[in-house]
PDB file of C-alpha atoms in Angstrom:
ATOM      1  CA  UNK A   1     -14.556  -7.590   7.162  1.00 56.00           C
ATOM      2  CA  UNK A   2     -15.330  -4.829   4.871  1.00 51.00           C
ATOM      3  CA  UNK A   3     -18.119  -3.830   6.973  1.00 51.00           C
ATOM      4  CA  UNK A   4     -15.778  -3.333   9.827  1.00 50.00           C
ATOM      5  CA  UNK A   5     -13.546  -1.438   8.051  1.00 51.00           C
ATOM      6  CA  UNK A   6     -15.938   1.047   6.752  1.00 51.00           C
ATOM      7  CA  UNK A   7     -17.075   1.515  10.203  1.00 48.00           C
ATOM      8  CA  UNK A   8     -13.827   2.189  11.767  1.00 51.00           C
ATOM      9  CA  UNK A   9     -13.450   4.653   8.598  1.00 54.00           C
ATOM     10  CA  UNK A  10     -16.801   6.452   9.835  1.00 49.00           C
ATOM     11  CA  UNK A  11     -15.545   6.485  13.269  1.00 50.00           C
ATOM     12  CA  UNK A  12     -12.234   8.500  12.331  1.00 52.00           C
ATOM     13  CA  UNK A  13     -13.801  11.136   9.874  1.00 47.00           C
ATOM     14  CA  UNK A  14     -16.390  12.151  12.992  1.00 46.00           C
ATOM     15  CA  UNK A  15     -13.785  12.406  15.313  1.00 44.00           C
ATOM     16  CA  UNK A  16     -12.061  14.655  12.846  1.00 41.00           C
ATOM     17  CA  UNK A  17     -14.761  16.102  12.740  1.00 41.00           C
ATOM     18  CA  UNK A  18     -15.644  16.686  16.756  1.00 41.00           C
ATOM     19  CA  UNK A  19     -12.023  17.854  17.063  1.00 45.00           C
ATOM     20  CA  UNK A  20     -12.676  20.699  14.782  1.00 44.00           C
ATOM     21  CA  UNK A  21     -16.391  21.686  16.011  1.00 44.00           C
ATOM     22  CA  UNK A  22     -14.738  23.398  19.031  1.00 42.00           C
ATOM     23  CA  UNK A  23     -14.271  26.760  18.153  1.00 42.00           C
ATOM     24  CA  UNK A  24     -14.827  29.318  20.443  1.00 42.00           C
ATOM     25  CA  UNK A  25     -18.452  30.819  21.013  1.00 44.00           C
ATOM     26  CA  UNK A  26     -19.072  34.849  20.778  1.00 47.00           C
ATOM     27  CA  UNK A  27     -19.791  36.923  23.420  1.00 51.00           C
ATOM     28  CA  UNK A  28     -23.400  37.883  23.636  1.00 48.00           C
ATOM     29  CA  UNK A  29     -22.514  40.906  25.664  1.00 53.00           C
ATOM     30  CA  UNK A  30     -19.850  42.244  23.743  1.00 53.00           C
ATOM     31  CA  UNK A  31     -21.630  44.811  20.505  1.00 51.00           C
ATOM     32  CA  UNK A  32     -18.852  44.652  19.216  1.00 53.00           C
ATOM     33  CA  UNK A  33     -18.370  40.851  18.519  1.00 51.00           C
ATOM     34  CA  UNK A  34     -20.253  40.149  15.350  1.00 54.00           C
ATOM     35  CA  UNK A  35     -20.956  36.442  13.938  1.00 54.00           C
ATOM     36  CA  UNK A  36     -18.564  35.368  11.245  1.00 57.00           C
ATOM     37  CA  UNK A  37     -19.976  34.692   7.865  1.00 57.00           C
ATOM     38  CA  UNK A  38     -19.908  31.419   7.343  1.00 52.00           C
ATOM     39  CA  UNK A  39     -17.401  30.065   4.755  1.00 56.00           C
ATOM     40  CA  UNK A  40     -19.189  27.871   2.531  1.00 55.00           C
ATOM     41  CA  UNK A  41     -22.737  27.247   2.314  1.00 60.00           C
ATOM     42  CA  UNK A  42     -24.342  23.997   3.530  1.00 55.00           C
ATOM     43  CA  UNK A  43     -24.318  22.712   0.095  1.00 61.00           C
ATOM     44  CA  UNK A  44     -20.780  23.524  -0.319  1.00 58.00           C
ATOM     45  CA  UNK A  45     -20.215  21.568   3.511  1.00 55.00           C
ATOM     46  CA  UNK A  46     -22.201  18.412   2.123  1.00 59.00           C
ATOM     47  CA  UNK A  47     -20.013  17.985  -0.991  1.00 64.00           C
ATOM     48  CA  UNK A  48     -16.831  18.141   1.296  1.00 59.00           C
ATOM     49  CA  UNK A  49     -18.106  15.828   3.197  1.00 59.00           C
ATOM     50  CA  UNK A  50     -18.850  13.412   0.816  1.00 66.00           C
ATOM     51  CA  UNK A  51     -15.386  13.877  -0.819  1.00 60.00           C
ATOM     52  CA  UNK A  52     -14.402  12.954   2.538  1.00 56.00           C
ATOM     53  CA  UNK A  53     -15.937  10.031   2.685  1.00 59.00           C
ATOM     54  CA  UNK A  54     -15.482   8.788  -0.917  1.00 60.00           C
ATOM     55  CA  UNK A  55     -11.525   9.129   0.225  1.00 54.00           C
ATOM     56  CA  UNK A  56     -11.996   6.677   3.120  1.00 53.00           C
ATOM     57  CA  UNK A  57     -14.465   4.629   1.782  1.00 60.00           C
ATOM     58  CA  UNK A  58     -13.148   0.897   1.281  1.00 61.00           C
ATOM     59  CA  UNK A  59     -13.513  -0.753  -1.679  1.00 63.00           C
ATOM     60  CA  UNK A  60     -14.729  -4.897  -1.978  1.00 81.00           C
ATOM     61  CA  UNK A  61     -12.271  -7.089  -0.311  1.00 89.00           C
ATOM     62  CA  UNK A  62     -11.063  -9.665  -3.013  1.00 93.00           C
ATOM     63  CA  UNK A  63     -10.194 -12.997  -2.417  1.00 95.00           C
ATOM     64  CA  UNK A  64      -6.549 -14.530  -3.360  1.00 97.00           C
ATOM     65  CA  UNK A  65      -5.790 -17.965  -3.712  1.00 98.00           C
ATOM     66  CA  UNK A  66      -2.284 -19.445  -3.701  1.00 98.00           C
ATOM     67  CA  UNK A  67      -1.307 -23.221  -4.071  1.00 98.00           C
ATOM     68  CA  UNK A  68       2.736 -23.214  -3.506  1.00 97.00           C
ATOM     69  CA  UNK A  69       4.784 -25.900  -4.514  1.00 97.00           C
ATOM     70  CA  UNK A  70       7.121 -25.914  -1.413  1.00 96.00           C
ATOM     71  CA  UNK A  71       7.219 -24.214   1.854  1.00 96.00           C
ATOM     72  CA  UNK A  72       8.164 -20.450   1.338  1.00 96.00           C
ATOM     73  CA  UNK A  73      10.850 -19.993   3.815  1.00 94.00           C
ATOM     74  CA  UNK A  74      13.458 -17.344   1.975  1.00 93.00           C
ATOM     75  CA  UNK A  75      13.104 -13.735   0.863  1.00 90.00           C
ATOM     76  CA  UNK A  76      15.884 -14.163  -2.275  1.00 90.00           C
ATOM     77  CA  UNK A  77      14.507 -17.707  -3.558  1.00 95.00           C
ATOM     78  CA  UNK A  78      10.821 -18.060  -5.122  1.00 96.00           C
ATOM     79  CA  UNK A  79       8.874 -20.739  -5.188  1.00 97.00           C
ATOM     80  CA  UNK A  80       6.657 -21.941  -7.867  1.00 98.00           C
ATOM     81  CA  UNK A  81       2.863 -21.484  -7.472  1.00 98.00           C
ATOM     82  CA  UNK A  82      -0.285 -21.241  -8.617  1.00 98.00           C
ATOM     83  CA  UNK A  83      -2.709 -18.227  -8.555  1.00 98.00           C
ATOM     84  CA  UNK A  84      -6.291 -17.358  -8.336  1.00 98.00           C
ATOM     85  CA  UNK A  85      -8.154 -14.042  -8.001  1.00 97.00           C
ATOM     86  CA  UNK A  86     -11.826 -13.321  -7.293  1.00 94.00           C
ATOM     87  CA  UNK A  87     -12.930 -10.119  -6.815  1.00 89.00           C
ATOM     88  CA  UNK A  88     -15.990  -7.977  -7.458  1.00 86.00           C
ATOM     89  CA  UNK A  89     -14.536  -5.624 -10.302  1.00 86.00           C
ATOM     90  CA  UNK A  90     -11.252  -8.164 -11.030  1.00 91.00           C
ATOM     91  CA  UNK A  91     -11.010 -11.959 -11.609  1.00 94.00           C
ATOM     92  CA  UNK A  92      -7.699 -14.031 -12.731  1.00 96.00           C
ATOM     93  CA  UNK A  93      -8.330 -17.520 -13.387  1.00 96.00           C
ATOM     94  CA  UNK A  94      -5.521 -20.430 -12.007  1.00 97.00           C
ATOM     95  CA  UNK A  95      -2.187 -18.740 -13.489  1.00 97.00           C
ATOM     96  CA  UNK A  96       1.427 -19.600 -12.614  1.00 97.00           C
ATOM     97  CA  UNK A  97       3.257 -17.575 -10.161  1.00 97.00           C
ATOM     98  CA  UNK A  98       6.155 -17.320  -8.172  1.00 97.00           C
ATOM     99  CA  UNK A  99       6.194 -15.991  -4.937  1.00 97.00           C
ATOM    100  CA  UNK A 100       8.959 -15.557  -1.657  1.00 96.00           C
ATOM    101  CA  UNK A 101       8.838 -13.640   1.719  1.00 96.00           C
ATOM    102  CA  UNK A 102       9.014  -9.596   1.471  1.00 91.00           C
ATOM    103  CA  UNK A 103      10.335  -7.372   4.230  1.00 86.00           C
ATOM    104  CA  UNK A 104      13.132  -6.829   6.747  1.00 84.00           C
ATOM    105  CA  UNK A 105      11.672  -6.952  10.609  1.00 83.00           C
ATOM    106  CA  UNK A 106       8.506  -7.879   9.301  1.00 88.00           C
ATOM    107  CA  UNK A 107      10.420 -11.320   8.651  1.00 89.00           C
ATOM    108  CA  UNK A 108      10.180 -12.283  11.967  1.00 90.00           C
ATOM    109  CA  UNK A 109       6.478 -11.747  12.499  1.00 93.00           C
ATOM    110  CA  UNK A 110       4.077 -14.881  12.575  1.00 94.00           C
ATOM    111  CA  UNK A 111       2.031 -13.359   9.419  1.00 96.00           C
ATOM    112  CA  UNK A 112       4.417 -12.947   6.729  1.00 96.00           C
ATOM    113  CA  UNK A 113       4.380 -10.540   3.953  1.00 96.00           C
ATOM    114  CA  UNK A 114       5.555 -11.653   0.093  1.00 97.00           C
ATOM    115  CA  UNK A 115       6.698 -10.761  -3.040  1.00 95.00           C
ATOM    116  CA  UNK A 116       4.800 -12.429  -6.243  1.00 96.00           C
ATOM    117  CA  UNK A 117       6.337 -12.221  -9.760  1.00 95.00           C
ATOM    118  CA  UNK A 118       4.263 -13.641 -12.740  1.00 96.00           C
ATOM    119  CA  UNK A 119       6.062 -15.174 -15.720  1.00 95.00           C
ATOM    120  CA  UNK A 120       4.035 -12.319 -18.001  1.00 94.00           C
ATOM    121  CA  UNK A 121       3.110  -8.891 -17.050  1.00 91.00           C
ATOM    122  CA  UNK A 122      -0.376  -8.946 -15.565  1.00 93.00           C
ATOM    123  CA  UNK A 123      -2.950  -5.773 -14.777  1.00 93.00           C
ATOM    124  CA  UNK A 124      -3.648  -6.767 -11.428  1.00 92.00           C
ATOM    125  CA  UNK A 125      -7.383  -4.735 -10.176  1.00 92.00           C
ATOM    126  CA  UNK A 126      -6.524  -2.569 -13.609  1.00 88.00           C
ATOM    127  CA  UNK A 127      -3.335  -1.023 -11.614  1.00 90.00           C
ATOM    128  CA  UNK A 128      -1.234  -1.235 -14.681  1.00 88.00           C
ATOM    129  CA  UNK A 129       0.582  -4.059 -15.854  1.00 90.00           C
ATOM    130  CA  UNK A 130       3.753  -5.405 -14.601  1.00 88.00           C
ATOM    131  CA  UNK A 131       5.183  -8.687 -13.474  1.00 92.00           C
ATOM    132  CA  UNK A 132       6.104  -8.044  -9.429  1.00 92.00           C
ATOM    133  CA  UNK A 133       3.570  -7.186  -7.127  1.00 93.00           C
ATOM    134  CA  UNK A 134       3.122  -7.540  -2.883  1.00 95.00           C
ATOM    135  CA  UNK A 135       1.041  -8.945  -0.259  1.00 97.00           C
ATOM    136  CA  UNK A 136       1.655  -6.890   2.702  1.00 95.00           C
ATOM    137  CA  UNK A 137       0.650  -8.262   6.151  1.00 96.00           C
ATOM    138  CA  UNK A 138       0.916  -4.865   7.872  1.00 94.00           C
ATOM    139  CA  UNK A 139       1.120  -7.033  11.356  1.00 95.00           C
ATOM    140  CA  UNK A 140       2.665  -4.079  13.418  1.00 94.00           C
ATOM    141  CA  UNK A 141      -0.247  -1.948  12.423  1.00 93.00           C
ATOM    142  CA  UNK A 142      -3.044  -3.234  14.873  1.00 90.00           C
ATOM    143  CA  UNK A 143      -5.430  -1.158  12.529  1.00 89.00           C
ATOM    144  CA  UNK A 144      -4.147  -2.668   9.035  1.00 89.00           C
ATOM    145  CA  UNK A 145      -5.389   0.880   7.793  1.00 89.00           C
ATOM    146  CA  UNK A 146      -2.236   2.921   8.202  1.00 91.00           C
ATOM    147  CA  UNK A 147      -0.155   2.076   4.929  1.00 91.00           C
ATOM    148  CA  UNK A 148      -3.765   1.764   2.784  1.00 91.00           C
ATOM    149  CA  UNK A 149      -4.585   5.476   3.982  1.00 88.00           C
ATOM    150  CA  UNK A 150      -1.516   7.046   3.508  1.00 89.00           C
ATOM    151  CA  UNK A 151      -1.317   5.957  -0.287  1.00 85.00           C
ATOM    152  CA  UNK A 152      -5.310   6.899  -1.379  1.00 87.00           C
ATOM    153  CA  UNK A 153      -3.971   9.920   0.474  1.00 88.00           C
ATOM    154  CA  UNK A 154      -0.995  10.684  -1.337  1.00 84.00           C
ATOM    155  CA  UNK A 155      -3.100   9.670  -4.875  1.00 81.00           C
ATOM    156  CA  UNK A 156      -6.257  12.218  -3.523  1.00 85.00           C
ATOM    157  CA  UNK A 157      -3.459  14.971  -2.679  1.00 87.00           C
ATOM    158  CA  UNK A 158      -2.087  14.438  -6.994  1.00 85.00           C
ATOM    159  CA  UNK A 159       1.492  13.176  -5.606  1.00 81.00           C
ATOM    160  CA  UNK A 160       3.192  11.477  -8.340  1.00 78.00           C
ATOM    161  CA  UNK A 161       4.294   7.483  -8.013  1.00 80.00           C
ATOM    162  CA  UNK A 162       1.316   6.892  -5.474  1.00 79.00           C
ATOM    163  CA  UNK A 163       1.055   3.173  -4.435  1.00 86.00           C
ATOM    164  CA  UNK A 164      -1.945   1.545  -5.932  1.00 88.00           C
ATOM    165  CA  UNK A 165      -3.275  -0.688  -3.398  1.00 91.00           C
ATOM    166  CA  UNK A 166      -6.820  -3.152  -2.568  1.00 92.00           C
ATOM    167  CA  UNK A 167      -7.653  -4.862   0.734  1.00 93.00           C
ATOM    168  CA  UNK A 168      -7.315  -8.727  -0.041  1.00 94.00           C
ATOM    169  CA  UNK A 169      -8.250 -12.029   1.771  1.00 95.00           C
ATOM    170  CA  UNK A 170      -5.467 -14.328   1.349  1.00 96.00           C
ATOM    171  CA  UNK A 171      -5.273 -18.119   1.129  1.00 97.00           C
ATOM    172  CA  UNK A 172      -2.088 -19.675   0.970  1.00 97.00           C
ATOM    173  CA  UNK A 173      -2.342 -23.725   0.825  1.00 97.00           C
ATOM    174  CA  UNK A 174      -5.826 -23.681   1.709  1.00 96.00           C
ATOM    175  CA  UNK A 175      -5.315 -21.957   4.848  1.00 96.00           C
ATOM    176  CA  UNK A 176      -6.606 -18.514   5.231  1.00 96.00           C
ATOM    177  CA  UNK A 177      -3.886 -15.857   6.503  1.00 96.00           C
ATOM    178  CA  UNK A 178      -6.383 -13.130   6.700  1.00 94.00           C
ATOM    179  CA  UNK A 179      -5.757  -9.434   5.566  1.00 93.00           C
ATOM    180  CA  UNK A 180      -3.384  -8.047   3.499  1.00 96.00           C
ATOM    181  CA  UNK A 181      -2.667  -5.037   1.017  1.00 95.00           C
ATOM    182  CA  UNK A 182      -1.880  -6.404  -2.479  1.00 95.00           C
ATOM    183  CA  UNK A 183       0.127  -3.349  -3.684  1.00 92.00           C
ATOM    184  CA  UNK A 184       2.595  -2.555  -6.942  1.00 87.00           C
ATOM    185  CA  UNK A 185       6.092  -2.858  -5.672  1.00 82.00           C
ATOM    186  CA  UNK A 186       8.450   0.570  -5.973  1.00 71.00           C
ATOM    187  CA  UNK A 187      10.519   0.434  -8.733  1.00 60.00           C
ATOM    188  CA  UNK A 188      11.254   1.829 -12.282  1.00 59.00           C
ATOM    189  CA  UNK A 189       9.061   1.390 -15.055  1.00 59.00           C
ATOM    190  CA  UNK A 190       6.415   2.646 -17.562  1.00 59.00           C
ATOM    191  CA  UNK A 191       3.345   1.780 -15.102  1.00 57.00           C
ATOM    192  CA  UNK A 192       5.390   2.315 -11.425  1.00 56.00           C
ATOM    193  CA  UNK A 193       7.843   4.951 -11.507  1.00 60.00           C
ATOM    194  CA  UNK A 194       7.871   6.324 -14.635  1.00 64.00           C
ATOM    195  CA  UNK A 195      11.458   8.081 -14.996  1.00 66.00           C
ATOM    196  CA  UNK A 196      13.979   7.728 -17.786  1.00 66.00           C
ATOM    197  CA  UNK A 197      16.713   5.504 -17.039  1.00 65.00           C
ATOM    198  CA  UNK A 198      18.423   5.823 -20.955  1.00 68.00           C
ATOM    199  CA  UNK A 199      21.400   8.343 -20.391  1.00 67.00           C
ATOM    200  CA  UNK A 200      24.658   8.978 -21.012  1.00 68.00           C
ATOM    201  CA  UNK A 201      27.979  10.729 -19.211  1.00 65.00           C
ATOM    202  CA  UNK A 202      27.073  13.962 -21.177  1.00 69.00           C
ATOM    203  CA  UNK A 203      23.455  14.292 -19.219  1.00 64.00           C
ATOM    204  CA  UNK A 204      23.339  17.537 -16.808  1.00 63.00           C
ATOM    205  CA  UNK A 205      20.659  15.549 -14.778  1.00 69.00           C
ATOM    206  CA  UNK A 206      20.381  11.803 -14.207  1.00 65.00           C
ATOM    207  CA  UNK A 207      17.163  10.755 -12.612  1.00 66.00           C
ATOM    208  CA  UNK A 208      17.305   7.502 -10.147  1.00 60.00           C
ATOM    209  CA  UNK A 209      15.171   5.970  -7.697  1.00 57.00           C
ATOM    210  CA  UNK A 210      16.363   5.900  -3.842  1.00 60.00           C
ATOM    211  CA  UNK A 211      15.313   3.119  -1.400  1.00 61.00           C
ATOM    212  CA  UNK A 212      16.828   3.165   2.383  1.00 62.00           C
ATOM    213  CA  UNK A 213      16.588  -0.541   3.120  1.00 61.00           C
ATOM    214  CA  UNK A 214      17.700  -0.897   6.408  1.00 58.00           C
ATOM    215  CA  UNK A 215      20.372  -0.337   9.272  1.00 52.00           C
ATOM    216  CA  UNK A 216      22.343  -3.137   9.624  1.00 48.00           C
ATOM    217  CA  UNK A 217      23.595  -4.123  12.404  1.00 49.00           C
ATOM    218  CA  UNK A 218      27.261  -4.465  13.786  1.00 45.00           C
ATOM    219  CA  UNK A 219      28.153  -7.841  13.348  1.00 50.00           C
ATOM    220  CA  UNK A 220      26.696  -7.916   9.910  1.00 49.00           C
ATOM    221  CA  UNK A 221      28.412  -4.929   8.515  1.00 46.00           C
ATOM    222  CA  UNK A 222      31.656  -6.227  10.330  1.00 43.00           C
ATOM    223  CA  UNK A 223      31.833  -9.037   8.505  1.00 50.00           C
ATOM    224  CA  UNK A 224      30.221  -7.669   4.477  1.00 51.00           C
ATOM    225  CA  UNK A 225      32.598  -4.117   4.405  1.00 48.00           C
ATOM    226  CA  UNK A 226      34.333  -3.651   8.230  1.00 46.00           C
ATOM    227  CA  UNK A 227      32.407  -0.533   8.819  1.00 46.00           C
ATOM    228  CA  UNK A 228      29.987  -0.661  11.993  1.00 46.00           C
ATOM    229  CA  UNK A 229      26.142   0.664  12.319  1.00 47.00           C
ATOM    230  CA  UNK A 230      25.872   2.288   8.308  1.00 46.00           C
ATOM    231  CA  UNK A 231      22.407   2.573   6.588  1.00 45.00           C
ATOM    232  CA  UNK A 232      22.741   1.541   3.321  1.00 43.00           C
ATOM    233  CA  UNK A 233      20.586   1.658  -0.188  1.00 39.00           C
TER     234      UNK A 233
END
C-alpha cells in the first residue's frame, strides 16, 4: 500500500512538472531575442525538488486494531473498545477506548468513518496529546490522497491549526476495513486550536472557533425551529 501511494505521489509531482516545462522556445532568427538567465542554478533546482518530494513523500502505514464491545451503529453513542497500535515510529499496547461513527453524508457510505475518545489523554504518532481523535474513510475520494495533501500542505505553507494526520490500516473486529487517515479532531485546546477561551463581557475581542456542519434539509428544520433550508453551526 505504501508503495502505491508513493508512486501515485511521483506520478503527480512529474506531471506538475511536464505542465510547467512548456514555455515558449526563442527565435533563432530574431538578434534581438536573447536567452534568459536562468533563475536558479541546478543545485538550487535539485534542492527544490527534493523539498518537493519530501512534501509528498508518505510516511509508514501503521496498523490499528479495534475489538468493540457492540456493533457501532450511532454517531452520538460510543461504544466501549479496546485499542492497539503498531507502527514503525509509534506503538500503543491493548488500551481502552471508546469509539462511534463520525460524519454527515459520509454516514451513508459502506466504509464508515469514526470518532475515538480515550479515557486519558494520549500522544497519538507524537501529534500532541488529547483524548478525541478520527479515523477518516475518505470513501468519496477515489484517491484517499486529497484530505492527507491538503493538510501537509497547509503545515509546509506555516498555516496555523494544521491537521496532523498518518495513513493507517484499520481492523475493526478482526476484519480489515482498509485505509484511513487517523487525524486530531478540530476543536479548542492547548495541542489543537490553541486560542483563549477565559474572557469576560469587558473583552474588546473574543476569539471562538466556527464549524459549518451541514444544510439541513426541509423536513428536518420544519420540525427542530420551523425555518426551511438554513445552514447552521
Amino acid at each position: 500500500m505504501k508503495k502505491i501511494l508513493t508512486l501515485i505521489s511521483i506520478m503527480m509531482f512529474a506531471f506538475v512538472l511536464i505542465g510547467c516545462g512548456g514555455s515558449k522556445p526563442e527565435n533563432p532568427e530574431d538578434p534581438g531575442t536573447q536567452p534568459e538567465e536562468p533563475s536558479e542554478t541546478p543545485e538550487e533546482g535539485l534542492d527544490s525538488i527534493e523539498k518537493v518530494i519530501e512534501l509528498f513523500k508518505i510516511d509508514e502505514v501503521a496498523k490499528i486494531e479495534i475489538h468493540a464491545n457492540d456493533a457501532i451503529t450511532s454517531k452520538k453513542d460510543y461504544v466501549n473498545a479496546k485499542i492497539i497500535i503498531s507502527g514503525e515510529d509509534y506503538t500503543l499496547e491493548e488500551t481502552d477506548v471508546r469509539i462511534r461513527l463520525r460524519g454527515n453524508s459520509s454516514l451513508n457510505a459502506p466504509k464508515k468513518s469514526y470518532k475515538l475518545k480515550f479515557n486519558e489523554k494520549e500522544d497519538i504518532f507524537n501529534f500532541g496529546k488529547d483524548k478525541e481523535w478520527a479515523l477518516t474513510a475518505n470513501y468519496f475520494d477515489t484517491s484517499l490522497m486529497r484530505n492527507y495533501y491538503a493538510y501537509k500542505l497547509a503545515q509546509a505553507m506555516g498555516i496555523q491549526y494544521s491537521v496532523d494526520c498518518k495513513y493507517v490500516e484499520l481492523w475493526l473486529n478482526g476484519n480489515n476495513q482498509g485505509l484511513y487517515l487517523f487525524t486530531e479532531t478540530v476543536k479548542t485546546g492547548s495541542q489543537r486550536v490553541d486560542i483563549e477561551v477565559d474572557y469576560t463581557k469587558e473583552d474588546q475581542e473574543i476569539p471562538f472557533l466556527l464549524e459549518l456542519d451541514m444544510n439541513m434539509s426541509s423536513e428536518e428544520s420544519l420540525e427542530s425551529n420551523g425555518v426551511i433550508d438554513v445552514d447552521y453551526f
